[in-house]
XYZ file of C-alpha atoms in Angstrom:
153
model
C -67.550 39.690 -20.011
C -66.127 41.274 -23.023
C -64.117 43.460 -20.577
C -62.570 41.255 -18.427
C -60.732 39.214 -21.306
C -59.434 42.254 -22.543
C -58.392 42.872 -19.402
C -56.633 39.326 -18.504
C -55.427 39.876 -22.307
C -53.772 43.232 -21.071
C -52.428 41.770 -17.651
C -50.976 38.132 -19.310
C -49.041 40.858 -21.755
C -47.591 42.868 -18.963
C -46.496 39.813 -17.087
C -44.955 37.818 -20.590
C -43.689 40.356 -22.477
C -41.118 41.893 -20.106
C -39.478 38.936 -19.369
C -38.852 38.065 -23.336
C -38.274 41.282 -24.541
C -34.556 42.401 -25.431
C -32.445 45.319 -23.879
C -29.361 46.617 -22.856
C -26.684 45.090 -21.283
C -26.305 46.431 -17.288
C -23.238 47.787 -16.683
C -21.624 48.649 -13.406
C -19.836 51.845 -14.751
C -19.485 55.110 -12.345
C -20.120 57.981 -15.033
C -19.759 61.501 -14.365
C -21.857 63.762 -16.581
C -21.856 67.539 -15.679
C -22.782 70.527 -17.633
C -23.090 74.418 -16.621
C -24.904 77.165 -18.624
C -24.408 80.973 -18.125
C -27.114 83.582 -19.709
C -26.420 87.308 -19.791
C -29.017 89.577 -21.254
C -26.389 92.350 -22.809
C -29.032 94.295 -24.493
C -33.014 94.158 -23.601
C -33.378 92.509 -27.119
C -30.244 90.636 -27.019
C -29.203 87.472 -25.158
C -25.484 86.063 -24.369
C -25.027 82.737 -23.684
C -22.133 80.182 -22.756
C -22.812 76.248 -21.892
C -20.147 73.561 -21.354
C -21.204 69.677 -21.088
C -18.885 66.755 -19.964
C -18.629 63.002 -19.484
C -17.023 61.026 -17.588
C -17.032 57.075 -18.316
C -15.436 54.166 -16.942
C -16.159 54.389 -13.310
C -14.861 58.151 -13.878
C -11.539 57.684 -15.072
C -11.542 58.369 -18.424
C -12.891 61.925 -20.349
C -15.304 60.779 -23.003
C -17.579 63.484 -24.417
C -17.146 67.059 -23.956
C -18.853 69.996 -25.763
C -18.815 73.792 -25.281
C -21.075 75.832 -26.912
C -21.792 80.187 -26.930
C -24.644 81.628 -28.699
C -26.864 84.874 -29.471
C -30.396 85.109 -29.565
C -32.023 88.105 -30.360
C -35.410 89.219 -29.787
C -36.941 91.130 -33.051
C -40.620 90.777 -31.598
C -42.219 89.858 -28.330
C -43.324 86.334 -30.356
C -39.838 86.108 -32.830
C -36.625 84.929 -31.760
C -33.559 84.257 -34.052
C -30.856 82.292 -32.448
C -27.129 81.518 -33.639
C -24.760 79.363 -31.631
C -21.405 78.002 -32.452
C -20.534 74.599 -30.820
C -17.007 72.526 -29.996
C -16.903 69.079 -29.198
C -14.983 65.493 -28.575
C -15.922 62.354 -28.382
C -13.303 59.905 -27.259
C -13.053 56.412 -29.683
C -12.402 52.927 -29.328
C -8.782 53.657 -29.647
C -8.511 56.581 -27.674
C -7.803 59.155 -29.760
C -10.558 61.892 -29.826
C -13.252 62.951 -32.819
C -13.304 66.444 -33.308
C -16.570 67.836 -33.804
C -17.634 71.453 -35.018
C -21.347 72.731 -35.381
C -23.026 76.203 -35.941
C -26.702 76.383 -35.726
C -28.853 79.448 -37.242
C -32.667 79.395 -36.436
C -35.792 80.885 -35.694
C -38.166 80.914 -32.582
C -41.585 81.361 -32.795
C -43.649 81.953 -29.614
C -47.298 82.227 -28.628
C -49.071 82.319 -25.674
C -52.574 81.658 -24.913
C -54.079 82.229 -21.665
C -51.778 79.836 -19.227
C -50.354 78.042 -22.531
C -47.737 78.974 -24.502
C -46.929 77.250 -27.893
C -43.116 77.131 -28.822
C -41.712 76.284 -32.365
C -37.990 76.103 -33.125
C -36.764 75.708 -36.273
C -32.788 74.983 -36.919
C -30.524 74.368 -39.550
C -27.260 72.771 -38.458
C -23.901 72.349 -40.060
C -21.726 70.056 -38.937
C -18.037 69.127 -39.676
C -16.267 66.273 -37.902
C -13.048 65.439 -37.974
C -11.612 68.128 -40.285
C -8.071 67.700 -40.563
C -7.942 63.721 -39.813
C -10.597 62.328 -42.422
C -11.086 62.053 -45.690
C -14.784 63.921 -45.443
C -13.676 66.493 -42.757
C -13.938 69.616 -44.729
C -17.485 68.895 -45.761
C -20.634 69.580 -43.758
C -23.227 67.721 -42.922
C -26.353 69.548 -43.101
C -29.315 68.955 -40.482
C -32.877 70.658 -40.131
C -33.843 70.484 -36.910
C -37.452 71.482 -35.841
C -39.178 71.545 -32.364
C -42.837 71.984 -31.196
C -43.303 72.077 -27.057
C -46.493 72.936 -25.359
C -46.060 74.263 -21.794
C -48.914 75.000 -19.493
């Protein structure tokens, strides 16, 4: 008995709450987001690689976001990775003009693997400068730590 209310408690909330619950606005906007990524292993212990990443908004008419990014990672143990990637970007704004964007990342991958799993832990720190020229803060970073744990079986 006790389970069936919970269960017409469970099914009443899945029916009611969707229909009162808040979200986004539907838009019919075309977008266009693309992005390529090249890898070239220069060295057995050494990795090269290049990504770009681009959006299209406004039923694809307008640039929005774009953001190219080239990187080394370099292998100092089967388990140890460090990585360093430098990254350009621009968003377009309101009045569209664009926000520069500038970000190098320095980090450290840690993997393990165990039987058919393999345990991944990325640790980053990020500096970021937007806007360097055209804003008052623009020649001062803003610092992120950015950390990552992914299971893959």
């Amino acid at each position: 008995m006790k389970r069936a209310f919970h269960i017409l408690i469970f099914i009443s909330c899945m029916l009611f709450c969707p229909s009162v619950a808040l979200s986004q606005s539907i838009e019919n906007d075309a977008r266009l987001w693309f992005q390529f990524k090249l890898d070239k292993d220069v060295h057995k212990k050494l990795n090269v690689h290049i990504a770009s990443q681009n959006r299209i908004n406004e039923n694809m008419s307008r640039f929005s976001r774009s953001m190219s990014e080239m990187g080394l990672t370099f292998k100092i143990h089967k388990n140890i990775r460090l990585l360093v990637d430098y990254s350009f970007g621009f968003n377009r704004r309101l009045d569209d003009s664009y926000s520069k964007l500038h970000r190098m990342d320095a980090g450290v991958l840690l993997r393990k693997k165990v039987k058919k799993l393999v345990i991944s832990s990325r640790n980053l720190i990020q500096w970021q400068y937007k806007n360097v020229f055209s804003s008052e803060n623009g020649k001062l970073a803003n610092i992120y730590f950015r950390s990552k744990l992914s299971f893959n079986y």
